[in-house]
PDB file of C-alpha atoms in Angstrom:
ATOM      1  CA  MET A   1     -93.414 -18.776   3.025  1.00 52.00           C
ATOM      2  CA  THR A   2     -96.328 -16.930   4.686  1.00 54.00           C
ATOM      3  CA  PRO A   3     -98.548 -15.679   1.649  1.00 57.00           C
ATOM      4  CA  PRO A   4     -99.364 -11.949   1.437  1.00 56.00           C
ATOM      5  CA  ASP A   5    -102.578 -11.301   3.377  1.00 62.00           C
ATOM      6  CA  GLU A   6    -104.997  -9.605   0.631  1.00 68.00           C
ATOM      7  CA  GLY A   7    -107.229  -8.163   3.831  1.00 91.00           C
ATOM      8  CA  LEU A   8    -103.973  -6.160   4.529  1.00 95.00           C
ATOM      9  CA  GLU A   9    -103.443  -5.259   0.714  1.00 95.00           C
ATOM     10  CA  ALA A  10    -106.966  -3.665   0.632  1.00 95.00           C
ATOM     11  CA  LEU A  11    -106.117  -1.882   4.148  1.00 96.00           C
ATOM     12  CA  LEU A  12    -102.955  -0.656   2.646  1.00 97.00           C
ATOM     13  CA  GLU A  13    -105.106   0.776  -0.349  1.00 96.00           C
ATOM     14  CA  ARG A  14    -107.350   2.453   1.649  1.00 96.00           C
ATOM     15  CA  ALA A  15    -104.468   3.798   3.721  1.00 95.00           C
ATOM     16  CA  GLY A  16    -102.969   5.580   0.269  1.00 96.00           C
ATOM     17  CA  VAL A  17    -100.054   3.252  -0.005  1.00 97.00           C
ATOM     18  CA  GLU A  18     -98.894   3.112  -3.425  1.00 96.00           C
ATOM     19  CA  ALA A  19     -99.267  -0.103  -5.479  1.00 97.00           C
ATOM     20  CA  ARG A  20     -95.743  -1.489  -5.889  1.00 97.00           C
ATOM     21  CA  LEU A  21     -95.229  -1.483  -2.113  1.00 98.00           C
ATOM     22  CA  ARG A  22     -98.620  -3.220  -1.222  1.00 97.00           C
ATOM     23  CA  PRO A  23     -97.770  -7.068  -1.763  1.00 96.00           C
ATOM     24  CA  PRO A  24     -94.406  -6.987   0.214  1.00 97.00           C
ATOM     25  CA  LEU A  25     -96.091  -5.037   2.979  1.00 97.00           C
ATOM     26  CA  ALA A  26     -98.614  -7.326   3.188  1.00 97.00           C
ATOM     27  CA  LEU A  27     -96.259 -10.157   3.370  1.00 96.00           C
ATOM     28  CA  TYR A  28     -94.490  -8.639   5.964  1.00 97.00           C
ATOM     29  CA  GLY A  29     -97.585  -7.648   8.052  1.00 96.00           C
ATOM     30  CA  ALA A  30     -98.593 -11.604   7.604  1.00 95.00           C
ATOM     31  CA  LEU A  31     -95.210 -12.479   9.112  1.00 96.00           C
ATOM     32  CA  VAL A  32     -95.691 -10.062  12.181  1.00 96.00           C
ATOM     33  CA  LEU A  33     -99.275 -11.028  12.975  1.00 94.00           C
ATOM     34  CA  ALA A  34     -98.230 -14.671  12.741  1.00 94.00           C
ATOM     35  CA  ALA A  35     -95.159 -14.266  14.987  1.00 95.00           C
ATOM     36  CA  ASN A  36     -97.318 -12.113  17.342  1.00 93.00           C
ATOM     37  CA  ARG A  37     -99.480 -15.091  18.161  1.00 91.00           C
ATOM     38  CA  ARG A  38     -96.246 -17.097  19.488  1.00 91.00           C
ATOM     39  CA  PHE A  39     -94.709 -14.187  21.185  1.00 92.00           C
ATOM     40  CA  ASN A  40     -95.330 -10.632  22.347  1.00 90.00           C
ATOM     41  CA  LEU A  41     -93.788  -9.039  19.308  1.00 91.00           C
ATOM     42  CA  THR A  42     -95.924  -5.703  18.851  1.00 90.00           C
ATOM     43  CA  GLY A  43     -99.080  -4.137  20.522  1.00 87.00           C
ATOM     44  CA  ALA A  44    -100.713  -4.282  17.149  1.00 87.00           C
ATOM     45  CA  LYS A  45    -103.009  -7.178  17.040  1.00 87.00           C
ATOM     46  CA  SER A  46    -105.321  -6.709  14.230  1.00 91.00           C
ATOM     47  CA  GLY A  47    -104.725  -5.738  10.284  1.00 93.00           C
ATOM     48  CA  GLU A  48    -106.081  -2.199  11.022  1.00 93.00           C
ATOM     49  CA  GLU A  49    -103.577  -1.457  13.761  1.00 94.00           C
ATOM     50  CA  LEU A  50    -100.699  -3.046  11.932  1.00 95.00           C
ATOM     51  CA  VAL A  51    -101.502  -1.073   8.868  1.00 96.00           C
ATOM     52  CA  ALA A  52    -101.332   2.141  10.757  1.00 93.00           C
ATOM     53  CA  HIS A  53     -97.732   1.216  12.066  1.00 94.00           C
ATOM     54  CA  LEU A  54     -96.794   0.377   8.322  1.00 96.00           C
ATOM     55  CA  ALA A  55     -98.124   4.097   7.172  1.00 94.00           C
ATOM     56  CA  ASP A  56     -96.539   5.514  10.023  1.00 93.00           C
ATOM     57  CA  SER A  57     -93.097   3.938   9.020  1.00 96.00           C
ATOM     58  CA  LEU A  58     -93.118   5.059   5.456  1.00 97.00           C
ATOM     59  CA  SER A  59     -93.422   8.671   6.501  1.00 95.00           C
ATOM     60  CA  VAL A  60     -89.674   8.696   7.304  1.00 97.00           C
ATOM     61  CA  VAL A  61     -88.657   7.410   3.719  1.00 98.00           C
ATOM     62  CA  ALA A  62     -87.950  10.950   2.563  1.00 97.00           C
ATOM     63  CA  TYR A  63     -85.249  11.460   4.998  1.00 97.00           C
ATOM     64  CA  ILE A  64     -83.352   8.169   4.686  1.00 98.00           C
ATOM     65  CA  ARG A  65     -80.109   8.202   2.823  1.00 97.00           C
ATOM     66  CA  GLU A  66     -78.006   5.058   2.099  1.00 98.00           C
ATOM     67  CA  GLY A  67     -75.953   3.923   4.881  1.00 98.00           C
ATOM     68  CA  TYR A  68     -79.168   3.146   7.160  1.00 98.00           C
ATOM     69  CA  ILE A  69     -79.461   2.031  10.498  1.00 98.00           C
ATOM     70  CA  ASP A  70     -82.483   1.479  13.080  1.00 98.00           C
ATOM     71  CA  ILE A  71     -81.846   0.782  16.641  1.00 97.00           C
ATOM     72  CA  GLY A  72     -84.584  -0.703  19.058  1.00 94.00           C
ATOM     73  CA  SER A  73     -86.125  -2.436  15.912  1.00 96.00           C
ATOM     74  CA  GLY A  74     -88.962  -4.673  17.774  1.00 95.00           C
ATOM     75  CA  ALA A  75     -90.966  -6.088  15.160  1.00 96.00           C
ATOM     76  CA  GLY A  76     -89.112  -3.990  12.344  1.00 97.00           C
ATOM     77  CA  PHE A  77     -90.922  -0.549  12.365  1.00 96.00           C
ATOM     78  CA  PRO A  78     -89.870   1.671  10.725  1.00 97.00           C
ATOM     79  CA  ALA A  79     -86.912  -0.168   9.125  1.00 98.00           C
ATOM     80  CA  ILE A  80     -88.558  -3.173   7.167  1.00 98.00           C
ATOM     81  CA  PRO A  81     -91.068  -0.810   5.539  1.00 98.00           C
ATOM     82  CA  VAL A  82     -87.957   1.820   4.765  1.00 98.00           C
ATOM     83  CA  ALA A  83     -86.019  -1.108   3.045  1.00 98.00           C
ATOM     84  CA  ILE A  84     -89.229  -2.054   0.931  1.00 98.00           C
ATOM     85  CA  ALA A  85     -89.523   1.388  -0.240  1.00 98.00           C
ATOM     86  CA  THR A  86     -86.193   2.331  -0.852  1.00 98.00           C
ATOM     87  CA  GLY A  87     -84.488  -0.974  -1.679  1.00 97.00           C
ATOM     88  CA  MET A  88     -81.742   0.325   0.571  1.00 98.00           C
ATOM     89  CA  PRO A  89     -79.759  -2.287   3.063  1.00 98.00           C
ATOM     90  CA  VAL A  90     -80.548  -1.988   6.338  1.00 98.00           C
ATOM     91  CA  THR A  91     -78.743  -2.657   9.751  1.00 98.00           C
ATOM     92  CA  LEU A  92     -81.257  -3.405  12.601  1.00 98.00           C
ATOM     93  CA  ILE A  93     -80.139  -3.215  16.217  1.00 98.00           C
ATOM     94  CA  GLU A  94     -82.171  -5.662  18.419  1.00 97.00           C
ATOM     95  CA  ALA A  95     -81.354  -6.714  21.982  1.00 96.00           C
ATOM     96  CA  THR A  96     -83.998  -9.244  22.447  1.00 96.00           C
ATOM     97  CA  THR A  97     -83.128 -12.730  21.053  1.00 96.00           C
ATOM     98  CA  LYS A  98     -86.623 -13.888  19.638  1.00 96.00           C
ATOM     99  CA  LYS A  99     -87.223 -10.239  17.954  1.00 97.00           C
ATOM    100  CA  ALA A 100     -83.693 -10.549  16.019  1.00 98.00           C
ATOM    101  CA  ARG A 101     -84.573 -13.953  14.982  1.00 97.00           C
ATOM    102  CA  PHE A 102     -87.575 -12.732  13.756  1.00 98.00           C
ATOM    103  CA  LEU A 103     -86.014  -9.805  12.027  1.00 98.00           C
ATOM    104  CA  GLU A 104     -83.590 -12.478  10.366  1.00 98.00           C
ATOM    105  CA  THR A 105     -86.425 -14.400   8.996  1.00 97.00           C
ATOM    106  CA  VAL A 106     -88.273 -11.087   7.521  1.00 98.00           C
ATOM    107  CA  LEU A 107     -85.031 -10.291   5.857  1.00 98.00           C
ATOM    108  CA  GLU A 108     -84.697 -13.653   4.125  1.00 98.00           C
ATOM    109  CA  GLN A 109     -88.303 -14.184   3.416  1.00 96.00           C
ATOM    110  CA  LEU A 110     -88.546 -10.877   1.865  1.00 97.00           C
ATOM    111  CA  GLY A 111     -85.241 -10.955  -0.167  1.00 97.00           C
ATOM    112  CA  LEU A 112     -84.147  -7.461   1.493  1.00 98.00           C
ATOM    113  CA  ARG A 113     -80.263  -6.667   2.047  1.00 98.00           C
ATOM    114  CA  GLY A 114     -79.428  -6.091   5.705  1.00 97.00           C
ATOM    115  CA  ARG A 115     -77.982  -7.697   8.811  1.00 98.00           C
ATOM    116  CA  VAL A 116     -79.420  -8.007  12.359  1.00 98.00           C
ATOM    117  CA  VAL A 117     -77.259  -7.006  15.459  1.00 98.00           C
ATOM    118  CA  ALA A 118     -78.625  -8.625  18.721  1.00 98.00           C
ATOM    119  CA  GLU A 119     -76.849  -6.427  20.781  1.00 97.00           C
ATOM    120  CA  ARG A 120     -77.902  -3.576  23.066  1.00 96.00           C
ATOM    121  CA  ALA A 121     -77.557  -0.007  21.299  1.00 97.00           C
ATOM    122  CA  GLU A 122     -75.083   0.917  24.247  1.00 97.00           C
ATOM    123  CA  ALA A 123     -72.665  -1.541  23.478  1.00 98.00           C
ATOM    124  CA  ALA A 124     -73.137  -1.781  19.550  1.00 98.00           C
ATOM    125  CA  ALA A 125     -72.340   1.980  19.281  1.00 98.00           C
ATOM    126  CA  HIS A 126     -68.734   1.321  20.777  1.00 98.00           C
ATOM    127  CA  ARG A 127     -68.045  -1.142  17.999  1.00 98.00           C
ATOM    128  CA  GLU A 128     -65.477   0.553  15.486  1.00 97.00           C
ATOM    129  CA  VAL A 129     -67.604  -1.178  12.563  1.00 98.00           C
ATOM    130  CA  LEU A 130     -70.642   0.766  13.694  1.00 98.00           C
ATOM    131  CA  ARG A 131     -69.690   3.688  15.229  1.00 98.00           C
ATOM    132  CA  GLU A 132     -70.276   7.043  12.953  1.00 98.00           C
ATOM    133  CA  ARG A 133     -70.667   4.635   9.916  1.00 98.00           C
ATOM    134  CA  PHE A 134     -73.966   5.414   8.650  1.00 98.00           C
ATOM    135  CA  ALA A 135     -75.728   8.162   6.782  1.00 98.00           C
ATOM    136  CA  SER A 136     -79.128   8.019   8.256  1.00 98.00           C
ATOM    137  CA  GLY A 137     -80.879   6.310  11.341  1.00 98.00           C
ATOM    138  CA  THR A 138     -84.120   5.920  12.911  1.00 97.00           C
ATOM    139  CA  ALA A 139     -85.442   5.085  16.153  1.00 92.00           C
ATOM    140  CA  ARG A 140     -89.332   4.796  17.108  1.00 85.00           C
ATOM    141  CA  GLY A 141     -90.977   4.941  20.516  1.00 68.00           C
ATOM    142  CA  LEU A 142     -87.896   3.953  22.729  1.00 66.00           C
ATOM    143  CA  ALA A 143     -87.530   6.578  25.242  1.00 84.00           C
ATOM    144  CA  ALA A 144     -87.573  10.257  26.137  1.00 92.00           C
ATOM    145  CA  ALA A 145     -86.191  12.180  23.161  1.00 94.00           C
ATOM    146  CA  SER A 146     -82.885  12.990  24.423  1.00 96.00           C
ATOM    147  CA  THR A 147     -82.270   9.273  25.437  1.00 96.00           C
ATOM    148  CA  VAL A 148     -82.964   8.246  21.703  1.00 96.00           C
ATOM    149  CA  ALA A 149     -80.391  10.934  20.513  1.00 97.00           C
ATOM    150  CA  GLU A 150     -77.821   9.459  22.999  1.00 97.00           C
ATOM    151  CA  LEU A 151     -78.327   5.766  21.689  1.00 97.00           C
ATOM    152  CA  LEU A 152     -78.629   6.702  18.020  1.00 98.00           C
ATOM    153  CA  LEU A 153     -76.305   9.727  17.227  1.00 98.00           C
ATOM    154  CA  PRO A 154     -73.065   7.731  18.050  1.00 98.00           C
ATOM    155  CA  PHE A 155     -73.875   5.373  14.916  1.00 98.00           C
ATOM    156  CA  ILE A 156     -74.615   8.308  12.517  1.00 98.00           C
ATOM    157  CA  ALA A 157     -71.461   9.773  10.450  1.00 98.00           C
ATOM    158  CA  PRO A 158     -70.806  13.863  10.596  1.00 98.00           C
ATOM    159  CA  GLY A 159     -73.236  15.063   8.145  1.00 98.00           C
ATOM    160  CA  GLY A 160     -75.744  12.143   8.429  1.00 98.00           C
ATOM    161  CA  VAL A 161     -79.067  12.602  10.012  1.00 98.00           C
ATOM    162  CA  ALA A 162     -80.961  10.676  13.122  1.00 98.00           C
ATOM    163  CA  VAL A 163     -84.608  10.755  12.390  1.00 97.00           C
ATOM    164  CA  LEU A 164     -86.802  10.552  15.386  1.00 96.00           C
ATOM    165  CA  GLN A 165     -90.262   9.162  15.389  1.00 93.00           C
ATOM    166  CA  ARG A 166     -92.189  10.910  18.388  1.00 90.00           C
ATOM    167  CA  GLY A 167     -95.496  11.679  19.819  1.00 85.00           C
ATOM    168  CA  ARG A 168     -96.094  15.065  21.605  1.00 80.00           C
ATOM    169  CA  LEU A 169     -93.157  16.869  22.860  1.00 82.00           C
ATOM    170  CA  ASP A 170     -93.446  19.334  25.629  1.00 86.00           C
ATOM    171  CA  GLY A 171     -91.312  22.345  25.922  1.00 89.00           C
ATOM    172  CA  ALA A 172     -88.915  20.630  28.509  1.00 93.00           C
ATOM    173  CA  GLU A 173     -88.462  17.685  26.315  1.00 91.00           C
ATOM    174  CA  CYS A 174     -87.497  19.818  23.312  1.00 93.00           C
ATOM    175  CA  VAL A 175     -84.878  21.672  25.348  1.00 95.00           C
ATOM    176  CA  ALA A 176     -83.637  18.820  26.535  1.00 96.00           C
ATOM    177  CA  LEU A 177     -83.498  17.312  23.177  1.00 96.00           C
ATOM    178  CA  GLU A 178     -81.598  20.462  21.845  1.00 97.00           C
ATOM    179  CA  ASP A 179     -79.106  20.657  24.559  1.00 98.00           C
ATOM    180  CA  ALA A 180     -78.106  16.710  24.285  1.00 98.00           C
ATOM    181  CA  SER A 181     -77.849  16.922  20.679  1.00 98.00           C
ATOM    182  CA  LEU A 182     -75.369  19.615  20.998  1.00 98.00           C
ATOM    183  CA  MET A 183     -73.350  17.384  23.654  1.00 98.00           C
ATOM    184  CA  LEU A 184     -73.521  14.614  21.191  1.00 98.00           C
ATOM    185  CA  GLY A 185     -72.190  16.474  18.053  1.00 98.00           C
ATOM    186  CA  GLY A 186     -75.609  17.361  16.429  1.00 98.00           C
ATOM    187  CA  ARG A 187     -78.211  19.899  16.210  1.00 98.00           C
ATOM    188  CA  VAL A 188     -81.962  19.740  15.776  1.00 98.00           C
ATOM    189  CA  GLU A 189     -82.505  20.846  12.252  1.00 98.00           C
ATOM    190  CA  SER A 190     -86.479  20.392  11.698  1.00 96.00           C
ATOM    191  CA  GLU A 191     -89.550  19.015  13.172  1.00 93.00           C
ATOM    192  CA  CYS A 192     -92.432  17.872  10.780  1.00 92.00           C
ATOM    193  CA  LEU A 193     -95.991  17.381  12.100  1.00 91.00           C
ATOM    194  CA  LEU A 194     -97.873  14.418  10.814  1.00 86.00           C
ATOM    195  CA  GLY A 195    -101.555  13.484  11.462  1.00 75.00           C
ATOM    196  CA  GLY A 196    -102.628  13.573  15.038  1.00 73.00           C
ATOM    197  CA  LYS A 197    -100.001  13.774  17.388  1.00 81.00           C
ATOM    198  CA  ARG A 198     -97.167  12.318  15.489  1.00 88.00           C
ATOM    199  CA  ARG A 199     -94.109  14.052  14.275  1.00 92.00           C
ATOM    200  CA  ILE A 200     -90.599  13.579  12.790  1.00 95.00           C
ATOM    201  CA  VAL A 201     -87.598  15.434  14.491  1.00 95.00           C
ATOM    202  CA  VAL A 202     -84.512  15.413  12.284  1.00 97.00           C
ATOM    203  CA  VAL A 203     -80.992  16.035  13.986  1.00 98.00           C
ATOM    204  CA  ARG A 204     -78.197  16.752  11.902  1.00 98.00           C
ATOM    205  CA  LYS A 205     -74.764  15.477  13.075  1.00 98.00           C
ATOM    206  CA  GLU A 206     -72.152  17.937  12.556  1.00 98.00           C
ATOM    207  CA  HIS A 207     -69.261  16.747  14.854  1.00 98.00           C
ATOM    208  CA  PRO A 208     -67.996  13.553  16.161  1.00 98.00           C
ATOM    209  CA  THR A 209     -69.698  12.186  19.201  1.00 98.00           C
ATOM    210  CA  PRO A 210     -67.421  12.343  22.439  1.00 98.00           C
ATOM    211  CA  SER A 211     -66.360   8.761  23.096  1.00 98.00           C
ATOM    212  CA  ARG A 212     -68.005   8.415  26.522  1.00 98.00           C
ATOM    213  CA  PHE A 213     -71.429   8.231  24.576  1.00 98.00           C
ATOM    214  CA  PRO A 214     -73.469   6.359  25.007  1.00 98.00           C
ATOM    215  CA  ARG A 215     -73.335   5.463  28.512  1.00 97.00           C
ATOM    216  CA  ARG A 216     -73.259   1.984  29.642  1.00 96.00           C
ATOM    217  CA  ALA A 217     -76.271  -0.183  29.236  1.00 95.00           C
ATOM    218  CA  GLY A 218     -79.523   1.113  30.811  1.00 93.00           C
ATOM    219  CA  ILE A 219     -78.200   4.573  32.064  1.00 96.00           C
ATOM    220  CA  PRO A 220     -79.248   6.596  29.015  1.00 96.00           C
ATOM    221  CA  GLU A 221     -83.045   5.527  30.042  1.00 94.00           C
ATOM    222  CA  LYS A 222     -82.478   5.913  33.572  1.00 95.00           C
ATOM    223  CA  ARG A 223     -80.776   9.338  33.408  1.00 95.00           C
ATOM    224  CA  PRO A 224     -81.715  10.948  30.268  1.00 95.00           C
ATOM    225  CA  LEU A 225     -79.238  13.766  29.180  1.00 96.00           C
ATOM    226  CA  CYS A 226     -80.252  17.258  30.126  1.00 94.00           C
ATOM    227  CA  SER A 227     -83.505  16.197  31.733  1.00 85.00           C
ATOM    228  CA  SER A 228     -84.372  18.076  34.934  1.00 71.00           C
TER     229      SER A 228
END
């Protein structure tokens, strides 16, 4: 097993991360950095860059409820830090085989409950065992906000929330997200500004998503809903 990185623990302490979370997050960070030397897992190359991602991931914890899914999981942000902080099981959707295998290794080495689905979200969301089965879900830095809503909301049960981590949102993208959410059975419930340009947008699922969504692979990104 890769040992926790004491340098990462010190950086996490400096970032204000609570003591109980530092060792498992440092272990996770060490796994990410080691894997990143073998293949392109994340743009974070240093401990400082990685800790920024870890801290940003923890910002969604207050919005998450059990029955949790993350799409486009990549290196595991924010899902793995959320699982560490809450102890909740997590379902991770990641289409790239190397990244999916890495996530399976992380779950095993950190003793986290969860599963990895090595499939595109467009296909996975039409599977009965996954569609509208989750109380909360996240997606971090995937595409246009309305695209993310189309990919994530079909997994969320009515009454649940889709939690979108975003950077700057201009007026047109905000309107597109609001209109797309209505088409998908949801509504934008709140927006919380974090430090810098970061923000969290919460979309509440109110009605079942029409069966035609998400559209087939690649279309949500090429032709975002409600975008001009």
